PDB file of C-alpha atoms in Angstrom:
ATOM      1  CA  MET A   1       0.000   0.000   0.000  1.00  0.00           C
ATOM      2  CA  SER A   2       1.453   3.346  -0.995  1.00  0.00           C
ATOM      3  CA  THR A   3       1.245   6.433   1.151  1.00  0.00           C
ATOM      4  CA  PRO A   4       0.817   9.804  -0.558  1.00  0.00           C
ATOM      5  CA  ILE A   5       3.466  12.442   0.041  1.00  0.00           C
ATOM      6  CA  THR A   6       4.056  15.755  -1.699  1.00  0.00           C
ATOM      7  CA  LEU A   7       7.191  16.300  -3.751  1.00  0.00           C
ATOM      8  CA  HIS A   8       8.347  18.863  -1.170  1.00  0.00           C
ATOM      9  CA  GLY A   9       7.815  16.391   1.672  1.00  0.00           C
ATOM     10  CA  ALA A  10       9.730  13.662  -0.174  1.00  0.00           C
ATOM     11  CA  ASN A  11      12.610  16.057  -0.801  1.00  0.00           C
ATOM     12  CA  LEU A  12      12.753  16.956   2.898  1.00  0.00           C
ATOM     13  CA  LEU A  13      12.908  13.265   3.820  1.00  0.00           C
ATOM     14  CA  LYS A  14      15.651  12.665   1.239  1.00  0.00           C
ATOM     15  CA  GLU A  15      17.672  15.573   2.652  1.00  0.00           C
ATOM     16  CA  GLU A  16      17.296  14.232   6.188  1.00  0.00           C
ATOM     17  CA  LEU A  17      18.301  10.741   5.040  1.00  0.00           C
ATOM     18  CA  HIS A  18      21.400  12.120   3.313  1.00  0.00           C
ATOM     19  CA  ARG A  19      22.392  14.065   6.442  1.00  0.00           C
ATOM     20  CA  LEU A  20      21.873  11.038   8.677  1.00  0.00           C
ATOM     21  CA  LYS A  21      23.981   8.802   6.434  1.00  0.00           C
ATOM     22  CA  SER A  22      26.735  11.267   5.532  1.00  0.00           C
ATOM     23  CA  LYS A  23      27.174  13.259   8.758  1.00  0.00           C
ATOM     24  CA  ASP A  24      25.335  11.869  11.784  1.00  0.00           C
ATOM     25  CA  ARG A  25      26.182   8.171  11.296  1.00  0.00           C
ATOM     26  CA  PRO A  26      29.948   8.767  10.824  1.00  0.00           C
ATOM     27  CA  ALA A  27      30.000  11.179  13.781  1.00  0.00           C
ATOM     28  CA  VAL A  28      28.398   8.646  16.118  1.00  0.00           C
ATOM     29  CA  ILE A  29      30.760   5.899  14.909  1.00  0.00           C
ATOM     30  CA  ASP A  30      33.691   8.187  15.788  1.00  0.00           C
ATOM     31  CA  ALA A  31      32.152   8.895  19.210  1.00  0.00           C
ATOM     32  CA  ILE A  32      31.800   5.166  19.895  1.00  0.00           C
ATOM     33  CA  ALA A  33      35.429   4.574  18.876  1.00  0.00           C
ATOM     34  CA  GLU A  34      36.595   7.369  21.181  1.00  0.00           C
ATOM     35  CA  ALA A  35      34.552   6.007  24.081  1.00  0.00           C
ATOM     36  CA  ARG A  36      35.937   2.490  23.509  1.00  0.00           C
ATOM     37  CA  ALA A  37      39.460   3.888  23.622  1.00  0.00           C
ATOM     38  CA  GLN A  38      38.811   5.114  27.168  1.00  0.00           C
ATOM     39  CA  GLY A  39      38.753   1.546  28.458  1.00  0.00           C
ATOM     40  CA  ASP A  40      36.114  -0.080  30.692  1.00  0.00           C
ATOM     41  CA  LEU A  41      32.798   0.059  28.840  1.00  0.00           C
ATOM     42  CA  SER A  42      30.662  -1.094  31.772  1.00  0.00           C
ATOM     43  CA  GLU A  43      30.771   2.325  33.451  1.00  0.00           C
ATOM     44  CA  ASN A  44      31.379   4.501  30.416  1.00  0.00           C
ATOM     45  CA  ALA A  45      28.545   7.035  30.082  1.00  0.00           C
ATOM     46  CA  GLU A  46      29.916   8.439  26.811  1.00  0.00           C
ATOM     47  CA  TYR A  47      29.858   4.964  25.267  1.00  0.00           C
ATOM     48  CA  ASP A  48      26.282   4.331  26.428  1.00  0.00           C
ATOM     49  CA  ALA A  49      25.121   7.715  25.106  1.00  0.00           C
ATOM     50  CA  ALA A  50      26.843   7.161  21.745  1.00  0.00           C
ATOM     51  CA  LYS A  51      25.292   3.681  21.404  1.00  0.00           C
ATOM     52  CA  GLU A  52      21.834   5.115  22.167  1.00  0.00           C
ATOM     53  CA  ARG A  53      22.397   7.855  19.601  1.00  0.00           C
ATOM     54  CA  GLN A  54      23.525   5.244  17.066  1.00  0.00           C
ATOM     55  CA  ALA A  55      20.380   3.187  17.669  1.00  0.00           C
ATOM     56  CA  PHE A  56      18.231   6.285  17.169  1.00  0.00           C
ATOM     57  CA  ILE A  57      20.021   7.223  13.932  1.00  0.00           C
ATOM     58  CA  GLU A  58      19.797   3.695  12.509  1.00  0.00           C
ATOM     59  CA  GLY A  59      16.106   3.515  13.441  1.00  0.00           C
ATOM     60  CA  ARG A  60      15.394   6.859  11.798  1.00  0.00           C
ATOM     61  CA  ILE A  61      17.284   5.823   8.638  1.00  0.00           C
ATOM     62  CA  ALA A  62      15.212   2.634   8.420  1.00  0.00           C
ATOM     63  CA  ASP A  63      12.006   4.615   9.046  1.00  0.00           C
ATOM     64  CA  ILE A  64      12.744   7.168   6.302  1.00  0.00           C
ATOM     65  CA  GLU A  65      13.826   4.502   3.806  1.00  0.00           C
ATOM     66  CA  GLY A  66      10.609   2.607   4.512  1.00  0.00           C
ATOM     67  CA  LYS A  67       8.488   5.714   4.058  1.00  0.00           C
ATOM     68  CA  LEU A  68      10.194   6.697   0.820  1.00  0.00           C
ATOM     69  CA  GLY A  69       9.963   3.130  -0.461  1.00  0.00           C
ATOM     70  CA  SER A  70       6.220   2.949   0.104  1.00  0.00           C
ATOM     71  CA  SER A  71       5.387   6.520  -0.904  1.00  0.00           C
ATOM     72  CA  GLN A  72       3.503   7.791  -3.879  1.00  0.00           C
ATOM     73  CA  ILE A  73       5.129  11.153  -4.565  1.00  0.00           C
ATOM     74  CA  ILE A  74       2.696  13.754  -5.847  1.00  0.00           C
ATOM     75  CA  ASP A  75       3.817  17.023  -7.385  1.00  0.00           C
ATOM     76  CA  PRO A  76       0.973  19.533  -6.915  1.00  0.00           C
ATOM     77  CA  LYS A  77       2.141  21.505  -9.976  1.00  0.00           C
ATOM     78  CA  ALA A  78       1.561  18.431 -12.150  1.00  0.00           C
ATOM     79  CA  LEU A  79      -2.016  17.886 -10.937  1.00  0.00           C
ATOM     80  CA  ASP A  80      -4.941  18.397 -13.275  1.00  0.00           C
ATOM     81  CA  ALA A  81      -8.023  17.998 -11.106  1.00  0.00           C
ATOM     82  CA  ASP A  82     -10.251  20.541 -12.867  1.00  0.00           C
ATOM     83  CA  GLY A  83     -10.547  22.771  -9.794  1.00  0.00           C
ATOM     84  CA  ARG A  84     -11.441  19.923  -7.439  1.00  0.00           C
ATOM     85  CA  VAL A  85      -9.834  19.655  -4.003  1.00  0.00           C
ATOM     86  CA  VAL A  86      -7.434  16.703  -4.004  1.00  0.00           C
ATOM     87  CA  PHE A  87      -4.331  15.606  -2.108  1.00  0.00           C
ATOM     88  CA  ALA A  88      -1.535  18.226  -2.406  1.00  0.00           C
ATOM     89  CA  SER A  89      -3.898  21.018  -3.484  1.00  0.00           C
ATOM     90  CA  THR A  90      -3.954  24.366  -1.704  1.00  0.00           C
ATOM     91  CA  VAL A  91      -7.383  25.553  -0.618  1.00  0.00           C
ATOM     92  CA  GLU A  92      -8.507  28.994   0.483  1.00  0.00           C
ATOM     93  CA  LEU A  93     -11.525  28.904   2.803  1.00  0.00           C
ATOM     94  CA  GLU A  94     -13.801  31.440   4.448  1.00  0.00           C
ATOM     95  CA  ASP A  95     -15.412  30.689   7.796  1.00  0.00           C
ATOM     96  CA  LEU A  96     -19.108  31.423   7.147  1.00  0.00           C
ATOM     97  CA  GLU A  97     -19.721  32.428  10.759  1.00  0.00           C
ATOM     98  CA  THR A  98     -16.783  34.789  11.349  1.00  0.00           C
ATOM     99  CA  GLY A  99     -15.728  35.739   7.831  1.00  0.00           C
ATOM    100  CA  ASP A 100     -12.133  34.761   8.640  1.00  0.00           C
ATOM    101  CA  GLN A 101     -10.155  33.410   5.721  1.00  0.00           C
ATOM    102  CA  VAL A 102      -7.547  30.673   5.911  1.00  0.00           C
ATOM    103  CA  ARG A 103      -5.398  28.807   3.420  1.00  0.00           C
ATOM    104  CA  TYR A 104      -4.407  25.141   3.782  1.00  0.00           C
ATOM    105  CA  GLN A 105      -2.426  22.671   1.749  1.00  0.00           C
ATOM    106  CA  ILE A 106      -3.483  19.043   2.079  1.00  0.00           C
ATOM    107  CA  VAL A 107      -0.387  16.935   2.724  1.00  0.00           C
ATOM    108  CA  GLY A 108       0.686  13.544   4.040  1.00  0.00           C
ATOM    109  CA  ILE A 109       0.605  12.634   7.712  1.00  0.00           C
ATOM    110  CA  ASP A 110       4.342  13.228   8.238  1.00  0.00           C
ATOM    111  CA  GLU A 111       4.249  16.631   6.529  1.00  0.00           C
ATOM    112  CA  ALA A 112       1.362  18.155   8.484  1.00  0.00           C
ATOM    113  CA  ASP A 113       2.311  21.392  10.236  1.00  0.00           C
ATOM    114  CA  LEU A 114      -0.374  23.901  11.228  1.00  0.00           C
ATOM    115  CA  LYS A 115       2.246  26.652  11.606  1.00  0.00           C
ATOM    116  CA  GLU A 116       2.819  26.314   7.856  1.00  0.00           C
ATOM    117  CA  ASN A 117      -0.913  25.807   7.159  1.00  0.00           C
ATOM    118  CA  LYS A 118      -0.344  22.216   6.054  1.00  0.00           C
ATOM    119  CA  VAL A 119      -3.063  19.813   7.176  1.00  0.00           C
ATOM    120  CA  SER A 120      -2.915  16.042   7.092  1.00  0.00           C
ATOM    121  CA  VAL A 121      -5.054  14.300   4.513  1.00  0.00           C
ATOM    122  CA  THR A 122      -6.522  12.338   7.436  1.00  0.00           C
ATOM    123  CA  SER A 123      -7.613  15.440   9.387  1.00  0.00           C
ATOM    124  CA  PRO A 124     -11.342  16.220   9.634  1.00  0.00           C
ATOM    125  CA  ILE A 125     -11.027  19.442   7.639  1.00  0.00           C
ATOM    126  CA  ALA A 126      -9.059  17.785   4.823  1.00  0.00           C
ATOM    127  CA  ARG A 127     -11.459  14.848   4.638  1.00  0.00           C
ATOM    128  CA  ALA A 128     -14.359  17.314   4.404  1.00  0.00           C
ATOM    129  CA  MET A 129     -12.652  19.311   1.628  1.00  0.00           C
ATOM    130  CA  ILE A 130     -11.610  16.408  -0.624  1.00  0.00           C
ATOM    131  CA  GLY A 131     -13.724  16.362  -3.776  1.00  0.00           C
ATOM    132  CA  LYS A 132     -15.170  19.867  -3.322  1.00  0.00           C
ATOM    133  CA  PHE A 133     -14.981  22.730  -5.824  1.00  0.00           C
ATOM    134  CA  GLU A 134     -14.789  26.525  -5.551  1.00  0.00           C
ATOM    135  CA  GLY A 135     -18.081  27.849  -4.173  1.00  0.00           C
ATOM    136  CA  ASP A 136     -18.924  24.627  -2.303  1.00  0.00           C
ATOM    137  CA  VAL A 137     -19.643  24.731   1.417  1.00  0.00           C
ATOM    138  CA  VAL A 138     -17.650  22.411   3.661  1.00  0.00           C
ATOM    139  CA  ALA A 139     -19.045  21.297   7.023  1.00  0.00           C
ATOM    140  CA  VAL A 140     -16.412  20.270   9.567  1.00  0.00           C
ATOM    141  CA  GLU A 141     -17.095  18.776  12.977  1.00  0.00           C
ATOM    142  CA  ALA A 142     -14.665  20.638  15.255  1.00  0.00           C
ATOM    143  CA  PRO A 143     -14.229  20.320  19.029  1.00  0.00           C
ATOM    144  CA  ALA A 144     -16.199  23.559  19.400  1.00  0.00           C
ATOM    145  CA  GLY A 145     -19.020  22.228  17.231  1.00  0.00           C
ATOM    146  CA  LEU A 146     -19.956  22.213  13.570  1.00  0.00           C
ATOM    147  CA  ARG A 147     -18.082  24.808  11.471  1.00  0.00           C
ATOM    148  CA  GLU A 148     -18.943  25.713   7.912  1.00  0.00           C
ATOM    149  CA  TYR A 149     -16.485  27.049   5.361  1.00  0.00           C
ATOM    150  CA  GLU A 150     -16.877  28.170   1.787  1.00  0.00           C
ATOM    151  CA  VAL A 151     -14.191  27.061  -0.656  1.00  0.00           C
ATOM    152  CA  LEU A 152     -12.943  30.310  -2.181  1.00  0.00           C
ATOM    153  CA  LYS A 153     -10.104  29.021  -4.322  1.00  0.00           C
ATOM    154  CA  VAL A 154      -8.393  25.748  -5.178  1.00  0.00           C
ATOM    155  CA  SER A 155      -4.868  25.850  -6.559  1.00  0.00           C
ATOM    156  CA  TYR A 156      -2.125  23.367  -7.344  1.00  0.00           C
ATOM    157  CA  ILE A 157       1.113  25.059  -6.339  1.00  0.00           C
TER     158      ILE A 157
END
């Protein structure tokens, strides 16, 4: 089963993977070698810390490689959805109650970041928006109750 990820999200994962393999992994190997050179490993805090760091790095490398291997990379600029809200699209909404406007991009689970207005495809607001067009009203069940938004604009950027 493939997991959708935007091109930007895939590039960020690839950059992190490169850094982990080219900088972090060699640095932790050097730290382990230095700690071993100090002698008795049974009471060597530096050795224990370096081994824990190594385990974290190796786990993260495996995690990223697994995600990239099972990902379906979607470039929003290459989408042709005829104005419909789909994964990777950017949607401008207006809260019908307050008149506030907000802009979200629908992204994969690992890419979601509300500070950057990126919402997970599994979030209630994204699920409500998928398949809608400009002018449609979206009803979202929020913790504070039902909220309604009008889709002002759908773009693929």
